[in-house]
Coordinates of C-alpha atoms in Angstrom, one line a residue:
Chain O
X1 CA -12.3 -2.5 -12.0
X2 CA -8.7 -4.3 -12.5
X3 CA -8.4 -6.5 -9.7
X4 CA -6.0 -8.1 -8.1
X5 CA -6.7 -11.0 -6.0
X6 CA -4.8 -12.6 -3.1
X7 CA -6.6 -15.6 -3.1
X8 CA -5.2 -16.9 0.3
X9 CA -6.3 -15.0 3.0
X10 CA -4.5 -17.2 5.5
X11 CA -1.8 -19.2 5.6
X12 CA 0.2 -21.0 8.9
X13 CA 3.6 -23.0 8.4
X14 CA 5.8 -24.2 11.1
X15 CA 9.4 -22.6 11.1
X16 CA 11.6 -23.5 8.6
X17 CA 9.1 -24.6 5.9
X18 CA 9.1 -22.8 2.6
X19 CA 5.7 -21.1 2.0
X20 CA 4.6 -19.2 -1.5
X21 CA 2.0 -16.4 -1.6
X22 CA -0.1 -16.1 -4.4
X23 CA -1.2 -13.2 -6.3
X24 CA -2.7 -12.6 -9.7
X25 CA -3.9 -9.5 -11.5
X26 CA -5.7 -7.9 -13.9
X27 CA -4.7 -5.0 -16.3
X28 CA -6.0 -3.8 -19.5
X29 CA -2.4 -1.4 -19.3
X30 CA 0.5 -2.6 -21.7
X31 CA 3.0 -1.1 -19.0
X32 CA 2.7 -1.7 -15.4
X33 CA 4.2 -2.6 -12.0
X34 CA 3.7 -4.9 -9.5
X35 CA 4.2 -4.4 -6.2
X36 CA 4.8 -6.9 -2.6
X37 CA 4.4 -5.2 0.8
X38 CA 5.0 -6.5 4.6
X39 CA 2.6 -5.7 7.2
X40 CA 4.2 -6.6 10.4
X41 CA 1.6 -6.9 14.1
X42 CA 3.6 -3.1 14.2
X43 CA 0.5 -2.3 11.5
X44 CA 3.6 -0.4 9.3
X45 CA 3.6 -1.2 5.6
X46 CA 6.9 -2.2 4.4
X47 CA 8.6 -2.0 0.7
X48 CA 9.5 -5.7 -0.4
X49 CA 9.9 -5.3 -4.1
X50 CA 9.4 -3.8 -7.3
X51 CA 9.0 -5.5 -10.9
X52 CA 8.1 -3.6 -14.2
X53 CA 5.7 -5.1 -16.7
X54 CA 8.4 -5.2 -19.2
X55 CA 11.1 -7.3 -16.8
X56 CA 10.3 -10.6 -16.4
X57 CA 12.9 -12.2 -15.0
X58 CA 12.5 -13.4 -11.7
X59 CA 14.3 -12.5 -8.7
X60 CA 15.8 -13.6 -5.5
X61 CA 16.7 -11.8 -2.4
X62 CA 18.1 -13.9 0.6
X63 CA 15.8 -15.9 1.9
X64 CA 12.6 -14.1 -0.1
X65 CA 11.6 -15.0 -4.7
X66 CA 9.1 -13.5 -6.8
X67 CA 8.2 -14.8 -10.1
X68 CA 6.4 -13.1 -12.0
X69 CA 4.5 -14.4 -15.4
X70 CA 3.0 -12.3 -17.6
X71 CA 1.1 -15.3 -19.0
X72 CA -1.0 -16.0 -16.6
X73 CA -1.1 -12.8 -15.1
X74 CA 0.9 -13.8 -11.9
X75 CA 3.2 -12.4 -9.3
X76 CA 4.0 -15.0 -7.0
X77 CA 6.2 -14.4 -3.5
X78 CA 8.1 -17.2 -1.9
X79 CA 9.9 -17.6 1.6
X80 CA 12.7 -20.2 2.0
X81 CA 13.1 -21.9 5.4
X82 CA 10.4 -19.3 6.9
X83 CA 11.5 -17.7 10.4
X84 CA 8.9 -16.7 13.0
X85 CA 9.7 -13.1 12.3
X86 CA 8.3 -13.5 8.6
X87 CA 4.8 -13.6 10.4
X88 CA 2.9 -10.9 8.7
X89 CA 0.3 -9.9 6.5
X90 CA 1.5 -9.4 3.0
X91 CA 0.1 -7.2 0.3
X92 CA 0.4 -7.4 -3.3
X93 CA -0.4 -4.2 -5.8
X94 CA -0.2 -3.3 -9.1
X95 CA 0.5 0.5 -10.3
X96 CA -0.8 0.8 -14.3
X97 CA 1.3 3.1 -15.6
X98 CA -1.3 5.1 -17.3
X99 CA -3.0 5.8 -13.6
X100 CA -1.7 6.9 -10.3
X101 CA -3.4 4.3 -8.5
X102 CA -2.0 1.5 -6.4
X103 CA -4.7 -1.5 -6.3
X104 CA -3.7 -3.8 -3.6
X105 CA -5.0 -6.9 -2.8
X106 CA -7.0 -8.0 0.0
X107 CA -3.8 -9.5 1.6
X108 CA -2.7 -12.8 3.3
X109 CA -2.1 -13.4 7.0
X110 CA 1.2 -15.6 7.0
X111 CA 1.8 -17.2 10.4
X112 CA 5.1 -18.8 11.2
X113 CA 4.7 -21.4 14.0
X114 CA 8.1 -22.5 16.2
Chain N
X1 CA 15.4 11.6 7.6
X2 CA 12.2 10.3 9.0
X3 CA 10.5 9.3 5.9
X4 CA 6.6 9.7 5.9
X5 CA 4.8 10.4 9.6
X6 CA 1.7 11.0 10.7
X7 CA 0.0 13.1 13.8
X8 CA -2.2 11.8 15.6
X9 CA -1.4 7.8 16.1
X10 CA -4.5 7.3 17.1
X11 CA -8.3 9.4 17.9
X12 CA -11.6 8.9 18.7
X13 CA -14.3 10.9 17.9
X14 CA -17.7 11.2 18.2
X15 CA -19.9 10.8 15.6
X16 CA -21.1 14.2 13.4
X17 CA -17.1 15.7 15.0
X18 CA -14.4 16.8 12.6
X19 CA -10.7 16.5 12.4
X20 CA -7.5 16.8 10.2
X21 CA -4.9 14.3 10.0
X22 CA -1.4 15.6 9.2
X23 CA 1.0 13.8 6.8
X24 CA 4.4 15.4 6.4
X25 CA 7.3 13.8 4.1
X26 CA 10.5 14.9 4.3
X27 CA 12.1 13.1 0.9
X28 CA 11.0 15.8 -1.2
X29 CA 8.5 13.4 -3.1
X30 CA 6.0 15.3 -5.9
X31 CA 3.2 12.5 -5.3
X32 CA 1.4 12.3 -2.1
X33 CA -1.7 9.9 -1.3
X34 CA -4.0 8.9 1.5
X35 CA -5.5 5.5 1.7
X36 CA -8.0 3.6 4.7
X37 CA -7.4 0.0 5.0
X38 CA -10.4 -1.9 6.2
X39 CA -10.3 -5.7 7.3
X40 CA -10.1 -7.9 4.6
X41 CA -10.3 -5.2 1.6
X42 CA -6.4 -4.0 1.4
X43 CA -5.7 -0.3 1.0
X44 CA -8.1 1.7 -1.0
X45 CA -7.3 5.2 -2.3
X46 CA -9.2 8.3 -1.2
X47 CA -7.5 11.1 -2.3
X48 CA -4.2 12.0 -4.0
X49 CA -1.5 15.0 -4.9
X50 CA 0.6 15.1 -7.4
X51 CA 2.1 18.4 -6.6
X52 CA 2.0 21.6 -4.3
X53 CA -1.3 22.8 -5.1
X54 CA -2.9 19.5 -6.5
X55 CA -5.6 17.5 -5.6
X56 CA -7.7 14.6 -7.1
X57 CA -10.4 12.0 -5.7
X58 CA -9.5 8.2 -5.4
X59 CA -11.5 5.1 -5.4
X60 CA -13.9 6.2 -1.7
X61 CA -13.2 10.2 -1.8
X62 CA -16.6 10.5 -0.3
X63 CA -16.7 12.3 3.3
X64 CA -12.9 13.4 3.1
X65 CA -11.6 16.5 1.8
X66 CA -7.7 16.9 1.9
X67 CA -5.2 19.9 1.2
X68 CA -1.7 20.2 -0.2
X69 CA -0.8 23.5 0.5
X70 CA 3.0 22.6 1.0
X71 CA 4.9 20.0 -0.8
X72 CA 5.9 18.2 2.4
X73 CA 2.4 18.4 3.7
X74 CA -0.7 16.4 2.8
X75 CA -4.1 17.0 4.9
X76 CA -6.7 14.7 5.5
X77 CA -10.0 16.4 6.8
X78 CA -13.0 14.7 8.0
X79 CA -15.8 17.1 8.4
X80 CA -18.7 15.3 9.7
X81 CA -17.3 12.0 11.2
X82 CA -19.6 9.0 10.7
X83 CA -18.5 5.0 11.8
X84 CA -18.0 3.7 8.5
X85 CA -15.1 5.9 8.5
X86 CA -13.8 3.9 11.3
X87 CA -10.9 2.6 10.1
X88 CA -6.9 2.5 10.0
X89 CA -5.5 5.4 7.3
X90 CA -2.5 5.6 5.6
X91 CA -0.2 8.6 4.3
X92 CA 2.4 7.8 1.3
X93 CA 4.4 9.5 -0.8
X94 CA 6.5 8.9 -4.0
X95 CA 9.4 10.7 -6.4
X96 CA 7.4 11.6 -9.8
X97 CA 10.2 10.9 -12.7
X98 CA 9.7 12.4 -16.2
X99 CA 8.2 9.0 -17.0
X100 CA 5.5 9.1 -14.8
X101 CA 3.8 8.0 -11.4
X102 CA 5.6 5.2 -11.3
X103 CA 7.9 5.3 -8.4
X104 CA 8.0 3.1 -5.4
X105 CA 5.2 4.7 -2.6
X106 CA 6.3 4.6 0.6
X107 CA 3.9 4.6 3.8
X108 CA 3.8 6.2 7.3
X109 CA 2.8 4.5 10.0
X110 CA -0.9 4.7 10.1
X111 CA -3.7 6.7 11.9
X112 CA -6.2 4.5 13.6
X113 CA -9.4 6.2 13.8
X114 CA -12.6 5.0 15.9
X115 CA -15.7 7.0 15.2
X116 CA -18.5 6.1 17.8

């Protein structure tokens, strides 16, 4: 099976700090997407982003990055000055496009400390 | 718009009972999917729809059976509950385009489900 692996299962940073979540995949598929989802305590999954196998160029929204690299098969997710609120578990998942599966990754608990 | 819901929020049943969870979607998305999320193993796929009419089995499609009989609507049935399918579930849906399931899925709130 393709994995993809959220190697940090937990993560705690004190308010303020900027923290980066890891994730790295696998994929026999040419063309493919990569998702980044927010769990909140609430238990809802939220949308965060969106990046096609064939974009690589990085992107920034507020206070939240991705990079991705194809070349080492990575889709990375950082926080700038991290707010309590960002306390979460985040999940990262990958779409081939040849399948109609989402694989996600085991997620990370991030906890922001005041 | 509401999005994606689901009925109940929660249920507990007893083991060998059955039950249907309801997933409505009113964004007029083609693809429709159910997933459990367990702790520590992310979301895994048990069943999916890619249309009115549609079915097809996931990654852990055994002990589920599910229905699409309209667009809007995906069904989740559980015939003969057992506690390994304790667990929290998950409706989504997405927008098929011409290229493919590639669209953005977007979730409901969850089921949480405790089978004694």
């Amino acid at each position: 099976a393709q994995k993809v692996t959220q190697a940090q299962t937990e993560i705690s940073v004190v308010e303020k700090e900027d923290v980066t979540l890891d994730c790295v995949y696998e994929t026999r598929d040419t063309t493919y997407y990569l998702f980044w989802y927010k769990q909140p305590p609430s238990g809802e999954l939220v949308f965060l982003i969106r990046r096609n196998s064939f974009d690589e160029q990085n992107e920034i929204s507020g206070r939240y990055s991705w990079n991705f690299q194809k070349s080492t098969s990575s889709f990375n997710f950082t926080i700038t000055a991290s707010q309590v609120v960002d306390s979460a578990v985040y999940f990262c998942a990958r779409l081939s496009g040849s399948a109609r599966q989402l694989t996600f990754g085991s997620g990370t608990q991030l906890t922001v400390l005041p | 718009n509401a999005g994606v819901t689901q009925t109940p929020k929660f249920r507990v049943l007893k083991t060998g009972q059955s039950m249907t969870l309801l997933c409505a979607q009113d964004m007029n998305h083609e693809y429709m999917y159910w997933y459990r999320q367990d702790p520590g193993m992310g979301l895994r796929l048990i069943h999916y729809s890619v249309g009115e009419g549609t079915t097809a089995k996931g990654e852990v499609p055994d002990g589920y059976n599910v229905s699409r009989l309209k667009k809007q609507n995906f069904l989740l049935g559980l015939e003969s509950a057992a506690p390994s399918q304790t667990s929290v579930y998950f409706c989504a849906s997405s927008y098929a385009v011409s290229a493919g399931p590639t669209d953005t899925q977007y979730f409901g709130p969850g089921t949480r489900l405790t089978v004694l």
